[in-house]
């Protein structure tokens, strides 16, 4: 389970809450205490309509946090589209690069990932946040997203990234409208059949509004729906899930594991 740490002023769910260094570290420790296995540190919002952040600003936000968490023995992933940020974070001890562009936003990302040997989450991506919904046009969402993910992974392998480094993410909410996200989830097995680990990152996203919570409720009220998706993903063999609040997901996964243990 990846716990989300947004060191940003403008992320859709918790922007500004953990931007200060001390607050970021405190929240990271809470994520671990409530069940996160990895803390995913990001310094640039990718909410719909978000503008890009200068690389030096992103690094000033995330690198001190990464360094301290690693010093405390916390496994860290770096959520970035910038190769230089990824490279510096890995030098500090980050074990995964989580790139929502799958290496498309920065042509140097493949080199960094290949050279460092780090894990690489490759998300399905059709463009930056200021245009993502314009690109949410599909005839058959599952087939098209699967094909584009496969093609991107093949390109990365040609560029030197090893297949065993790669985790794929179908990119829920990114260039996908509400119903398309449910199609992607319902077609999970099509992504698993690629033969690579799969990350499911549904936490608090807009398509969950009204599912298990009231219409118009704040994003944090989508945590129970997030936990339900985490359980369904685990049952289908997902490599991991990415969540804002680990506690509900940890609770449902503990119940599922106890049930499985009793059956065996």
mmCIF file with all atom_site columns, N, CA, C and O in Angstrom, residues 22 84 110 126:
data_model
loop_
_atom_site.group_PDB
_atom_site.id
_atom_site.type_symbol
_atom_site.label_atom_id
_atom_site.label_alt_id
_atom_site.label_comp_id
_atom_site.label_asym_id
_atom_site.label_entity_id
_atom_site.label_seq_id
_atom_site.pdbx_PDB_ins_code
_atom_site.Cartn_x
_atom_site.Cartn_y
_atom_site.Cartn_z
_atom_site.occupancy
_atom_site.B_iso_or_equiv
_atom_site.pdbx_formal_charge
_atom_site.auth_seq_id
_atom_site.auth_comp_id
_atom_site.auth_asym_id
_atom_site.auth_atom_id
_atom_site.pdbx_PDB_model_num
ATOM 1  N N  . UNK A 1 22  ? 7.802  20.082 8.563   1.00 0.00 ? 22  UNK A N  1
ATOM 2  C CA . UNK A 1 22  ? 7.422  19.345 9.776   1.00 0.00 ? 22  UNK A CA 1
ATOM 3  C C  . UNK A 1 22  ? 6.078  18.658 9.614   1.00 0.00 ? 22  UNK A C  1
ATOM 4  O O  . UNK A 1 22  ? 5.883  17.518 10.063  1.00 0.00 ? 22  UNK A O  1
ATOM 5  N N  . UNK A 1 84  ? 15.356 14.864 -13.343 1.00 0.00 ? 84  UNK A N  1
ATOM 6  C CA . UNK A 1 84  ? 16.363 15.314 -12.384 1.00 0.00 ? 84  UNK A CA 1
ATOM 7  C C  . UNK A 1 84  ? 15.871 15.153 -10.954 1.00 0.00 ? 84  UNK A C  1
ATOM 8  O O  . UNK A 1 84  ? 16.648 14.811 -10.059 1.00 0.00 ? 84  UNK A O  1
ATOM 9  N N  . UNK A 1 110 ? 13.681 7.876  -18.873 1.00 0.00 ? 110 UNK A N  1
ATOM 10 C CA . UNK A 1 110 ? 14.037 6.473  -19.137 1.00 0.00 ? 110 UNK A CA 1
ATOM 11 C C  . UNK A 1 110 ? 15.499 6.223  -18.823 1.00 0.00 ? 110 UNK A C  1
ATOM 12 O O  . UNK A 1 110 ? 15.852 5.179  -18.257 1.00 0.00 ? 110 UNK A O  1
ATOM 13 N N  . UNK A 1 126 ? -2.084 10.681 -21.472 1.00 0.00 ? 126 UNK A N  1
ATOM 14 C CA . UNK A 1 126 ? -2.307 11.269 -22.800 1.00 0.00 ? 126 UNK A CA 1
ATOM 15 C C  . UNK A 1 126 ? -1.992 12.760 -22.839 1.00 0.00 ? 126 UNK A C  1
ATOM 16 O O  . UNK A 1 126 ? -2.213 13.393 -23.875 1.00 0.00 ? 126 UNK A O  1
#
